[in-house]
Amino acid sequence: MDAAAAAERENEMTVENTRDVAVLGLGEMGAAIAGALLAAGHRTTVWNRTPEKAEEAVAGGARRAATVPDAVAAGEVVFISVKGAAAVRKILEEAGGALAGRTVVNLTDGTSAEARETARLAAGSGAEYLHGQIMTIVPGIGHPEAVVFFGGEQAVYDRHRPLLDLLGGKGTLVAADPGVPVLYGMSVHGIMWGLLNGFLHAAALLTDEGVELKRFLDQAAPSLAALMSFLPSIADEVEHSRHAAEYGALRHHHPSVDDLLRESRDRGVDDRLPAHTLSLVARALADGHADDSYSRLVDAFRTP
Amino acid sequence: MDAAAAAERENEMTVENTRDVAVLGLGEMGAAIAGALLAAGHRTTVWNRTPEKAEEAVAGGARRAATVPDAVAAGEVVFISVKGAAAVRKILEEAGGALAGRTVVNLTDGTSAEARETARLAAGSGAEYLHGQIMTIVPGIGHPEAVVFFGGEQAVYDRHRPLLDLLGGKGTLVAADPGVPVLYGMSVHGIMWGLLNGFLHAAALLTDEGVELKRFLDQAAPSLAALMSFLPSIADEVEHSRHAAEYGALRHHHPSVDDLLRESRDRGVDDRLPAHTLSLVARALADGHADDSYSRLVDAFRTP
């Protein structure tokens, strides 16, 4: 094959893999998504309710659509990244019949019920639907380590996989139900906020004492690294409602939580987190669960 | 060197390395410590306020002391593992003059102020003092991966290192101040409770939906593994009071926390953790910190 034939063949492959896509919503995240699609050579049409926000994408080679139906009609795959489920609903209503035969990839945050309602609306207009829960910040879009949890039909996910992988290298279809990736995302976030709040509370205590936080993180690294390894056994105990613990039972946690509470009060540091944890542990002890693992506290989260 | 000479030399080495130690307090942890010392061949004297608890250690080769001064007099190094600082104080007061020239290794939980007060009492009786914060459950005592945070003079720690290493292979002297290992211990615990509460809250949501927790942990593993890696940068931001964030700022956290709160309420799951986090974020936004990193919330922990 000579050079000209090779160039021709490369051109054909590019043309073959090029898709017509639309991005609705050009906030920071939507703009990054449009940028990733453009960078991969896809014919990208963009729309934003305030049109000025489209300028960056247009400069990058995108076509600007004047209306939602125009944008939707231009894309086989329609990415939606706006603020809240109400804004998505409005877009789907404006799109109307243009949605038929398209695939909507909704990347808008919300609750699981909202994701399901959006999926129903899309299906009602004849569109296929995938929900994507993006787990990275804007500059992570397209990064090989960036995680996106998808929900939808396997066949739809597989068909659009090359496009979806442009959002992040660690995309996964976690369920057919579009509510599940939402639950995954908020579960990871809830664990993150728990961890960060615990750390910021500790940071308030340690810096009050003049301890350098970097030194603490270095010296406590083996203990901190072990914490994540507790989750599978806690999960197993919750899953099977088997909470009996030979060691590290709630009766052992109680005095330690009380120490943290007293230390916080001694130093004038916010005592609400240890006070809350102590109340959960004390209630479980009062209910006769002193010899149970910490996993027993799931009862308190289930029936507050 | 023939076999008899070798045996003699081994015996000499053993004798040379054998120390006189005492263990006061034979709860589950004290009993495990006495067991580790006995297993290493040290002449171990034990005492417990209710003498029956000494039986296991005596069966293992320990000598039982009838009184606190008798126990303390028998040990160059005196390990104390009881319930709370008041019980330690009582022991030190009963020991009185017998403490002179001994090294007290206090492994009793409490606050940093209590550890310092105990150190002062021991010093007042002419004893050297180390505080040890044990970060493992009972069966971990003596394990190569078990962490103990020590506080005290480097020279005292170094002199007794072979004994101290019997408690856990990952012992570290973290500061001269006996209050610091206490703060390290409660910091790790506070981070742990934050993480576990976040996970149990997530578990309540996920199992309400019928999602298998093991499947969630497997599929979300990359996202969860990344969480711990946030701590060094958060620590750095707190340390230098530099909270400006280009991405992932508090204004981005706010709607996500609100989603978690609404999802919890929709499902009848305890909403107190997300409600608390939302109140912290909302207050920071109201104070003009919308473009700051999550690390800005340390202000709320410092001045509740």
Coordinates of C-alpha atoms in Angstrom, one line a residue:
Chain A
M1 CA 0.0 0.0 0.0
D2 CA 1.5 3.3 -1.1
A3 CA 1.4 6.5 1.0
A4 CA -1.6 8.0 -0.9
A5 CA -3.6 4.8 -0.5
A6 CA -2.7 4.7 3.2
A7 CA -3.9 8.3 3.7
E8 CA -7.1 7.5 1.8
R9 CA -7.7 4.5 4.0
E10 CA -7.1 6.5 7.2
N11 CA -9.5 9.1 5.9
E12 CA -12.1 6.5 5.3
M13 CA -11.7 5.0 8.8
T14 CA -12.1 8.5 10.3
V15 CA -15.2 9.2 8.3
E16 CA -16.6 5.8 9.2
N17 CA -16.0 6.4 13.0
T18 CA -17.2 10.0 13.0
R19 CA -20.6 10.4 14.6
D20 CA -23.2 13.1 14.7
V21 CA -23.6 14.2 18.3
A22 CA -25.3 17.0 20.2
V23 CA -24.4 18.5 23.5
L24 CA -27.2 20.4 25.3
G25 CA -26.0 22.5 28.2
L26 CA -22.6 24.2 28.1
G27 CA -21.8 24.9 31.7
E28 CA -18.3 23.9 32.7
M29 CA -19.0 20.2 32.5
G30 CA -21.0 20.4 29.2
A31 CA -18.3 22.5 27.6
A32 CA -15.7 19.9 28.6
I33 CA -17.8 17.1 27.1
A34 CA -18.3 19.0 23.9
G35 CA -14.5 19.6 23.9
A36 CA -13.8 15.9 24.2
L37 CA -16.2 15.0 21.4
L38 CA -14.7 17.6 19.1
A39 CA -11.2 16.5 19.9
A40 CA -12.1 13.0 18.8
G41 CA -13.4 14.4 15.5
H42 CA -17.1 14.0 15.9
R43 CA -19.6 16.3 14.2
T44 CA -20.8 18.1 17.2
T45 CA -23.8 20.4 17.5
V46 CA -24.2 22.5 20.7
W47 CA -27.0 24.4 22.3
N48 CA -27.2 26.4 25.5
R49 CA -30.2 28.4 26.8
T50 CA -27.9 31.5 27.0
P51 CA -26.2 31.3 23.6
E52 CA -23.0 33.1 24.5
K53 CA -21.8 30.0 26.4
A54 CA -21.6 28.2 23.1
E55 CA -18.8 30.4 21.8
E56 CA -15.9 28.3 23.1
A57 CA -17.3 25.1 21.5
V58 CA -18.0 27.0 18.2
A59 CA -14.5 28.2 18.2
G60 CA -13.4 24.6 18.6
G61 CA -15.4 23.5 15.5
A62 CA -18.9 22.9 16.9
R63 CA -22.1 23.9 15.0
R64 CA -24.4 26.1 17.1
A65 CA -28.1 25.1 17.1
A66 CA -30.6 27.9 17.6
T67 CA -33.3 25.7 19.3
V68 CA -33.5 22.5 21.3
P69 CA -35.3 20.6 18.5
D70 CA -32.6 21.8 16.0
A71 CA -29.9 20.5 18.3
V72 CA -31.6 17.2 19.0
A73 CA -32.3 16.6 15.3
A74 CA -28.6 17.1 14.6
G75 CA -27.4 14.3 16.9
E76 CA -27.7 10.5 16.8
V77 CA -26.5 10.8 20.4
V78 CA -27.7 13.7 22.5
F79 CA -25.7 14.5 25.6
I80 CA -27.5 16.6 28.2
S81 CA -25.6 18.3 31.0
V82 CA -27.6 21.0 32.8
K83 CA -28.5 22.0 36.4
G84 CA -31.1 19.8 37.8
A85 CA -33.9 17.4 36.6
A86 CA -36.4 20.3 36.0
A87 CA -34.0 21.7 33.3
V88 CA -33.7 18.3 31.7
R89 CA -37.5 17.9 31.6
K90 CA -37.9 21.3 30.0
I91 CA -35.4 20.3 27.3
L92 CA -37.1 17.0 26.6
E93 CA -40.5 18.7 26.3
E94 CA -39.1 21.3 23.9
A95 CA -37.4 18.6 21.9
G96 CA -40.7 16.7 21.4
G97 CA -40.9 14.6 18.3
A98 CA -37.2 15.3 17.4
L99 CA -36.2 12.8 20.0
A100 CA -37.6 9.8 18.2
G101 CA -34.8 7.3 17.3
R102 CA -32.1 9.3 19.2
T103 CA -30.1 8.1 22.2
V104 CA -30.3 10.5 25.1
V105 CA -27.2 10.4 27.4
N106 CA -28.2 12.4 30.5
L107 CA -25.3 13.5 32.6
T108 CA -27.3 15.8 34.9
D109 CA -27.2 15.3 38.7
G110 CA -30.3 14.6 40.7
T111 CA -31.9 11.8 42.7
S112 CA -32.6 8.3 41.5
A113 CA -36.3 9.1 41.1
E114 CA -35.5 12.0 38.9
A115 CA -33.2 9.9 36.7
R116 CA -36.1 7.4 36.3
E117 CA -38.6 10.1 35.5
T118 CA -36.2 11.5 32.9
A119 CA -35.8 8.1 31.4
R120 CA -39.6 7.6 31.2
L121 CA -40.0 11.0 29.4
A122 CA -37.3 10.1 26.9
A123 CA -38.8 6.7 26.2
G124 CA -42.2 8.4 25.8
S125 CA -40.7 10.4 23.0
G126 CA -39.2 7.3 21.3
A127 CA -35.6 7.9 22.4
E128 CA -33.2 5.4 24.0
Y129 CA -31.8 6.5 27.3
L130 CA -28.6 6.2 29.3
H131 CA -27.9 7.9 32.6
G132 CA -24.3 8.8 33.3
Q133 CA -23.1 9.8 36.7
I134 CA -19.8 11.6 36.2
M135 CA -17.3 11.0 39.1
T136 CA -14.6 13.5 38.1
I137 CA -14.2 17.2 38.1
V138 CA -14.1 19.1 34.8
P139 CA -10.4 18.7 33.9
G140 CA -10.8 14.9 34.5
I141 CA -13.2 14.6 31.5
G142 CA -11.5 12.2 29.0
H143 CA -8.8 11.1 31.5
P144 CA -8.1 7.4 31.4
E145 CA -8.7 7.2 35.1
A146 CA -12.0 9.1 35.1
V147 CA -15.0 7.1 36.4
V148 CA -18.5 7.4 34.9
F149 CA -21.3 5.1 36.2
F150 CA -23.8 4.4 33.5
G151 CA -27.3 3.0 33.8
G152 CA -29.3 1.7 30.8
E153 CA -29.7 -1.2 28.4
Q154 CA -26.5 -3.1 27.7
A155 CA -27.1 -3.1 24.0
V156 CA -27.5 0.7 23.9
Y157 CA -24.4 1.1 26.1
D158 CA -22.4 -1.2 23.8
R159 CA -23.5 0.5 20.6
H160 CA -22.3 3.9 21.9
R161 CA -19.3 2.7 23.9
P162 CA -16.6 4.5 21.7
L163 CA -18.4 7.8 22.3
L164 CA -19.1 7.1 26.0
D165 CA -15.5 6.2 26.7
L166 CA -14.5 9.7 25.5
L167 CA -15.9 11.0 28.8
G168 CA -13.6 8.9 31.0
G169 CA -11.5 5.8 30.7
K170 CA -13.2 4.1 33.6
G171 CA -16.8 4.1 32.5
T172 CA -18.9 1.2 33.6
L173 CA -22.5 0.2 33.0
V174 CA -23.6 -0.6 36.6
A175 CA -27.3 -1.5 36.0
A176 CA -30.1 -1.4 33.4
D177 CA -32.0 0.9 35.9
P178 CA -31.0 4.5 35.4
G179 CA -31.5 5.2 39.1
V180 CA -28.7 2.9 40.2
P181 CA -25.7 4.9 38.8
V182 CA -27.2 7.9 40.7
L183 CA -27.2 5.9 43.9
Y184 CA -23.6 4.8 43.2
G185 CA -22.6 8.4 42.7
M186 CA -24.2 9.7 45.9
S187 CA -22.9 6.7 47.8
V188 CA -19.3 7.5 46.8
H189 CA -19.9 11.1 47.6
G190 CA -21.5 10.4 51.0
I191 CA -18.5 8.2 51.9
M192 CA -16.2 11.0 50.7
W193 CA -18.0 13.6 52.9
G194 CA -17.9 11.3 55.9
L195 CA -14.2 10.8 55.4
L196 CA -13.5 14.5 54.8
N197 CA -15.6 15.6 57.7
G198 CA -13.8 13.1 59.9
F199 CA -10.4 14.4 58.6
L200 CA -11.3 18.1 59.0
H201 CA -12.4 17.4 62.6
A202 CA -9.2 15.6 63.2
A203 CA -7.3 18.5 61.5
A204 CA -8.9 21.0 63.9
L205 CA -7.7 18.9 66.9
L206 CA -4.2 18.3 65.6
T207 CA -3.5 21.8 64.5
D208 CA -4.9 23.1 67.8
E209 CA -2.0 21.1 69.3
G210 CA 0.4 22.4 66.7
V211 CA 0.9 19.0 65.0
E212 CA 1.8 19.3 61.4
L213 CA -0.9 17.5 59.3
K214 CA 1.6 16.2 56.7
R215 CA 3.6 14.6 59.6
F216 CA 0.4 13.0 60.9
L217 CA -0.6 11.7 57.5
D218 CA 2.9 10.2 57.0
Q219 CA 3.1 8.6 60.4
A220 CA -0.5 7.3 60.4
A221 CA -0.4 6.1 56.8
P222 CA -0.5 2.4 57.7
S223 CA -3.6 2.9 59.9
L224 CA -5.3 5.2 57.4
A225 CA -4.6 2.8 54.5
A226 CA -6.2 0.0 56.5
L227 CA -9.6 1.8 56.9
M228 CA -10.9 1.2 53.4
S229 CA -10.2 -2.5 53.9
F230 CA -12.9 -2.6 56.6
L231 CA -15.6 -1.9 54.1
P232 CA -16.0 -5.4 52.5
S233 CA -16.5 -7.1 55.9
I234 CA -18.9 -4.4 57.0
A235 CA -20.8 -4.8 53.7
D236 CA -20.9 -8.6 54.2
E237 CA -22.3 -8.2 57.8
V238 CA -25.0 -5.8 56.6
E239 CA -25.9 -8.0 53.6
H240 CA -26.4 -11.1 55.8
S241 CA -27.6 -9.3 59.0
R242 CA -24.7 -11.0 60.9
H243 CA -23.4 -8.5 63.3
A244 CA -21.8 -10.5 66.1
A245 CA -18.2 -9.4 66.7
E246 CA -15.6 -11.2 68.8
Y247 CA -13.4 -8.2 68.9
G248 CA -13.8 -4.5 68.1
A249 CA -17.5 -4.6 69.2
L250 CA -19.6 -1.6 69.9
R251 CA -18.8 -1.8 73.6
H252 CA -15.2 -1.1 72.7
H253 CA -16.1 1.7 70.4
H254 CA -18.1 3.5 73.1
P255 CA -15.3 4.7 75.3
S256 CA -13.2 5.7 72.3
V257 CA -15.9 7.8 70.9
D258 CA -16.4 9.4 74.3
D259 CA -12.7 10.2 74.4
L260 CA -13.0 12.0 71.1
L261 CA -16.0 13.9 72.3
R262 CA -14.3 15.0 75.5
E263 CA -11.1 16.0 73.7
S264 CA -13.2 18.1 71.2
R265 CA -15.0 19.9 74.1
D266 CA -11.7 20.4 76.0
R267 CA -10.3 22.2 72.9
G268 CA -13.4 24.1 71.9
V269 CA -13.6 22.1 68.6
D270 CA -17.0 21.3 67.1
D271 CA -18.4 18.3 69.0
R272 CA -21.4 17.5 66.8
L273 CA -19.9 14.7 64.8
P274 CA -18.6 12.7 67.8
A275 CA -21.7 13.5 69.7
H276 CA -23.8 12.1 66.9
T277 CA -21.6 8.9 66.6
L278 CA -21.8 8.5 70.4
S279 CA -25.6 8.7 70.3
L280 CA -25.8 6.0 67.6
V281 CA -23.4 3.7 69.6
A282 CA -25.2 4.4 72.9
R283 CA -28.6 3.6 71.4
A284 CA -27.3 0.3 70.0
L285 CA -25.8 -0.6 73.4
A286 CA -29.2 0.3 75.1
D287 CA -30.8 -2.0 72.5
G288 CA -28.6 -4.9 73.6
H289 CA -26.1 -4.8 70.8
A290 CA -22.9 -4.3 72.9
D291 CA -21.2 -7.4 71.4
D292 CA -22.1 -6.5 67.8
S293 CA -19.8 -5.0 65.2
Y294 CA -20.1 -1.4 64.1
S295 CA -22.1 -2.6 61.1
R296 CA -25.1 -3.0 63.5
L297 CA -25.5 0.8 63.3
V298 CA -27.0 0.4 59.8
D299 CA -30.3 -0.2 61.7
A300 CA -30.1 3.5 62.8
F301 CA -29.6 4.7 59.3
R302 CA -32.5 2.5 58.0
T303 CA -35.0 3.5 60.7
P304 CA -34.0 6.9 62.0
Chain B
M1 CA 31.7 -24.6 68.7
D2 CA 30.1 -27.9 69.7
A3 CA 26.4 -28.5 70.4
A4 CA 26.7 -28.1 74.2
A5 CA 28.6 -24.8 73.8
A6 CA 26.0 -23.6 71.3
A7 CA 23.2 -24.4 73.6
E8 CA 25.0 -22.7 76.5
R9 CA 25.5 -19.6 74.3
E10 CA 21.9 -19.5 73.2
N11 CA 20.9 -19.8 76.9
E12 CA 23.2 -16.9 77.8
M13 CA 21.7 -14.8 75.0
T14 CA 18.2 -15.6 76.2
V15 CA 19.1 -14.7 79.7
E16 CA 20.8 -11.5 78.6
N17 CA 17.8 -10.4 76.6
T18 CA 15.3 -11.5 79.2
R19 CA 13.7 -8.5 81.1
D20 CA 11.7 -8.2 84.2
V21 CA 8.4 -6.7 83.3
A22 CA 5.0 -6.1 84.9
V23 CA 1.6 -5.9 83.5
L24 CA -1.1 -4.1 85.5
G25 CA -4.6 -4.6 84.2
L26 CA -5.6 -7.9 82.7
G27 CA -8.7 -7.1 80.6
E28 CA -8.7 -8.5 77.1
M29 CA -5.9 -6.1 76.0
G30 CA -3.7 -6.4 79.1
A31 CA -4.0 -10.2 79.0
A32 CA -2.9 -10.1 75.3
I33 CA 0.1 -7.9 76.2
A34 CA 1.1 -10.2 79.1
G35 CA 0.8 -13.1 76.6
A36 CA 3.1 -11.5 74.1
L37 CA 5.7 -10.7 76.8
L38 CA 5.6 -14.3 78.1
A39 CA 5.8 -15.7 74.6
A40 CA 9.0 -13.8 74.1
G41 CA 10.4 -15.3 77.3
H42 CA 10.3 -12.2 79.6
R43 CA 9.9 -12.6 83.4
T44 CA 6.4 -11.3 83.7
T45 CA 4.6 -10.3 86.9
V46 CA 0.9 -9.5 86.6
W47 CA -1.7 -7.8 88.7
N48 CA -5.4 -7.2 88.4
R49 CA -7.8 -5.6 90.8
T50 CA -10.0 -8.6 90.6
P51 CA -7.3 -11.3 91.0
E52 CA -9.2 -14.1 89.1
K53 CA -8.4 -12.4 85.8
A54 CA -4.7 -13.2 86.4
E55 CA -5.3 -17.0 86.0
E56 CA -4.7 -17.2 82.3
A57 CA -1.4 -15.3 82.5
V58 CA -0.3 -17.4 85.6
A59 CA -1.0 -20.5 83.6
G60 CA 1.2 -19.1 80.9
G61 CA 4.1 -18.7 83.3
A62 CA 3.5 -15.2 84.8
R63 CA 4.0 -14.5 88.5
R64 CA 1.0 -13.0 90.2
A65 CA 1.6 -10.0 92.5
A66 CA -0.8 -9.5 95.4
T67 CA -0.5 -5.7 95.4
V68 CA 0.3 -2.8 93.0
P69 CA 3.6 -2.0 94.8
D70 CA 4.6 -5.6 94.6
A71 CA 3.9 -5.8 90.9
V72 CA 5.6 -2.5 90.1
A73 CA 8.7 -3.5 92.2
A74 CA 9.0 -6.6 90.1
G75 CA 9.2 -4.8 86.7
E76 CA 11.9 -2.6 85.2
V77 CA 9.2 -1.8 82.7
V78 CA 5.6 -1.5 83.9
F79 CA 2.8 -1.8 81.4
I80 CA -0.6 -0.4 82.4
S81 CA -3.7 -1.3 80.5
V82 CA -6.9 -0.5 82.4
K83 CA -10.2 1.3 81.8
G84 CA -9.7 5.0 81.9
A85 CA -7.3 7.6 83.4
A86 CA -8.9 7.5 86.9
A87 CA -7.9 3.8 87.2
V88 CA -4.4 4.6 86.1
R89 CA -4.1 7.4 88.6
K90 CA -5.3 5.1 91.4
I91 CA -2.6 2.6 90.4
L92 CA 0.2 5.2 90.4
E93 CA -0.9 6.5 93.8
E94 CA -0.9 3.0 95.2
A95 CA 2.5 2.3 93.7
G96 CA 4.0 5.3 95.3
G97 CA 7.7 5.0 95.9
A98 CA 8.0 1.6 94.1
L99 CA 7.8 3.6 90.8
A100 CA 11.2 5.2 91.2
G101 CA 13.6 4.1 88.5
R102 CA 10.9 2.2 86.6
T103 CA 9.6 2.9 83.1
V104 CA 5.8 3.2 82.9
V105 CA 4.3 2.3 79.6
N106 CA 0.7 3.4 79.8
L107 CA -1.5 1.8 77.2
T108 CA -4.8 3.1 78.7
D109 CA -7.2 5.1 76.5
G110 CA -8.2 8.7 77.4
T111 CA -7.8 12.3 76.3
S112 CA -4.5 14.0 75.6
A113 CA -4.8 16.0 78.8
E114 CA -5.3 12.7 80.8
A115 CA -2.2 11.2 79.2
R116 CA -0.2 14.3 80.2
E117 CA -1.5 14.3 83.7
T118 CA -0.6 10.6 84.0
A119 CA 2.9 11.4 82.7
R120 CA 3.3 14.1 85.3
L121 CA 2.2 11.7 88.1
A122 CA 4.7 9.1 87.0
A123 CA 7.5 11.6 86.7
G124 CA 6.6 12.9 90.2
S125 CA 7.3 9.4 91.5
G126 CA 10.6 9.2 89.7
A127 CA 9.5 7.0 86.8
E128 CA 10.2 7.4 83.1
Y129 CA 7.0 7.5 81.0
L130 CA 5.9 6.4 77.6
H131 CA 2.3 6.6 76.4
G132 CA 1.2 4.0 73.9
Q133 CA -1.9 4.3 71.7
I134 CA -2.7 0.8 70.5
M135 CA -4.4 0.8 67.0
T136 CA -5.3 -2.8 66.8
I137 CA -7.9 -5.1 68.3
V138 CA -6.8 -7.8 70.8
P139 CA -5.8 -10.6 68.3
G140 CA -3.6 -8.0 66.5
I141 CA -1.2 -7.7 69.5
G142 CA 2.2 -8.8 68.4
H143 CA 1.2 -8.8 64.7
P144 CA 3.9 -7.4 62.3
E145 CA 1.3 -5.0 60.8
A146 CA -0.1 -3.8 64.1
V147 CA 0.3 -0.1 64.8
V148 CA 1.1 1.5 68.1
F149 CA 1.7 5.3 68.4
F150 CA 4.1 6.1 71.2
G151 CA 4.8 9.4 73.0
G152 CA 7.8 10.0 75.2
E153 CA 11.6 10.6 75.2
Q154 CA 13.5 9.1 72.3
A155 CA 16.1 7.6 74.6
V156 CA 13.5 5.9 76.7
Y157 CA 11.8 4.6 73.6
D158 CA 15.0 3.3 72.1
R159 CA 16.1 1.6 75.3
H160 CA 12.9 -0.4 75.5
R161 CA 12.3 -0.8 71.8
P162 CA 12.7 -4.7 71.8
L163 CA 10.0 -4.9 74.4
L164 CA 7.7 -2.3 72.8
D165 CA 8.0 -4.0 69.4
L166 CA 6.4 -7.1 70.9
L167 CA 3.1 -5.2 71.0
G168 CA 3.1 -4.6 67.2
G169 CA 5.5 -4.5 64.4
K170 CA 4.5 -1.0 63.3
G171 CA 5.2 0.9 66.5
T172 CA 6.3 4.5 66.0
L173 CA 7.5 7.2 68.4
V174 CA 5.4 10.1 67.1
A175 CA 6.4 12.8 69.6
A176 CA 8.0 13.5 73.0
D177 CA 4.7 14.8 74.2
P178 CA 2.6 11.9 75.5
G179 CA -0.6 13.7 74.4
V180 CA 0.3 13.5 70.7
P181 CA -0.1 9.7 70.2
V182 CA -3.5 10.1 71.9
L183 CA -4.5 12.7 69.3
Y184 CA -3.1 10.5 66.5
G185 CA -5.3 7.6 67.7
M186 CA -8.5 9.6 68.0
S187 CA -7.8 11.3 64.7
V188 CA -7.6 7.9 62.9
H189 CA -10.7 6.7 64.8
G190 CA -12.6 9.9 64.0
I191 CA -11.7 9.5 60.3
M192 CA -12.8 5.8 60.6
W193 CA -16.2 6.7 62.1
G194 CA -16.7 9.3 59.4
L195 CA -15.9 6.8 56.7
L196 CA -18.0 4.0 58.3
N197 CA -21.0 6.3 59.0
G198 CA -20.9 7.5 55.4
F199 CA -20.7 3.9 54.2
L200 CA -23.6 2.7 56.4
H201 CA -25.7 5.5 55.3
A202 CA -24.9 4.6 51.7
A203 CA -25.6 0.9 52.5
A204 CA -29.1 1.9 53.8
L205 CA -29.8 3.6 50.4
L206 CA -28.3 0.9 48.3
T207 CA -30.0 -2.0 50.0
D208 CA -33.3 -0.1 50.0
E209 CA -32.9 -0.2 46.2
G210 CA -31.9 -3.9 46.3
V211 CA -28.3 -3.2 45.2
E212 CA -25.9 -5.8 46.4
L213 CA -23.2 -4.1 48.5
K214 CA -20.4 -6.3 47.3
R215 CA -21.3 -5.4 43.7
F216 CA -21.2 -1.7 44.6
L217 CA -17.8 -2.0 46.3
D218 CA -16.4 -3.9 43.3
Q219 CA -17.7 -1.5 40.7
A220 CA -17.0 1.6 42.7
A221 CA -13.5 0.4 43.8
P222 CA -11.6 3.0 41.6
S223 CA -13.6 5.9 43.0
L224 CA -13.4 4.7 46.6
A225 CA -9.7 4.0 46.3
A226 CA -9.1 7.6 45.2
L227 CA -10.8 9.1 48.3
M228 CA -7.8 8.6 50.6
S229 CA -5.6 10.3 48.0
F230 CA -7.5 13.6 48.6
L231 CA -6.2 13.9 52.2
P232 CA -2.7 15.2 51.5
S233 CA -4.0 18.1 49.4
I234 CA -6.8 18.9 51.9
A235 CA -4.1 18.8 54.6
D236 CA -1.9 21.2 52.7
E237 CA -4.7 23.6 52.1
V238 CA -5.6 23.6 55.8
E239 CA -2.0 24.0 56.8
H240 CA -1.4 27.0 54.6
S241 CA -5.0 28.4 54.8
R242 CA -5.1 28.4 51.0
H243 CA -8.6 27.3 50.1
A244 CA -9.2 28.7 46.6
A245 CA -10.3 25.9 44.2
E246 CA -10.5 26.1 40.5
Y247 CA -12.6 22.9 40.3
G248 CA -14.6 20.9 42.8
A249 CA -15.4 24.0 44.8
L250 CA -18.0 24.3 47.5
R251 CA -20.6 25.6 45.0
H252 CA -20.2 22.3 43.2
H253 CA -20.6 20.3 46.4
H254 CA -23.8 22.1 47.4
P255 CA -26.2 20.6 44.8
S256 CA -24.7 17.1 45.3
V257 CA -25.2 17.2 49.0
D258 CA -28.7 18.4 48.5
D259 CA -29.3 15.4 46.1
L260 CA -28.1 13.0 48.8
L261 CA -30.4 14.7 51.4
R262 CA -33.4 14.5 49.1
E263 CA -32.7 10.9 48.2
S264 CA -32.4 10.0 51.9
R265 CA -35.8 11.7 52.6
D266 CA -37.4 10.0 49.6
R267 CA -36.4 6.6 51.0
G268 CA -37.0 7.2 54.7
V269 CA -33.3 6.8 55.4
D270 CA -31.7 8.9 58.2
D271 CA -31.1 12.3 56.8
R272 CA -29.0 13.7 59.7
L273 CA -25.5 13.2 58.1
P274 CA -26.3 14.9 54.8
A275 CA -28.4 17.6 56.5
H276 CA -25.3 18.3 58.7
T277 CA -23.0 18.4 55.8
L278 CA -25.4 20.6 53.8
S279 CA -25.6 23.1 56.7
L280 CA -21.7 23.3 56.8
V281 CA -21.5 23.9 53.1
A282 CA -24.4 26.4 53.0
R283 CA -22.8 28.4 55.9
A284 CA -19.5 28.5 54.0
L285 CA -21.4 29.7 50.8
A286 CA -23.2 32.3 52.9
D287 CA -19.8 33.5 54.2
G288 CA -18.6 34.0 50.6
H289 CA -16.5 30.8 50.2
A290 CA -18.4 29.4 47.2
D291 CA -15.1 29.2 45.2
D292 CA -13.2 27.5 47.9
S293 CA -12.2 23.9 48.3
Y294 CA -14.0 21.6 50.8
S295 CA -11.0 22.2 53.1
R296 CA -12.5 25.6 53.9
L297 CA -15.0 23.7 56.2
V298 CA -12.2 23.3 58.7
D299 CA -13.3 26.8 59.9
A300 CA -16.6 25.3 61.1
F301 CA -14.8 22.6 63.0
R302 CA -12.5 25.1 64.7
T303 CA -15.1 27.6 65.6
P304 CA -18.4 25.8 65.9

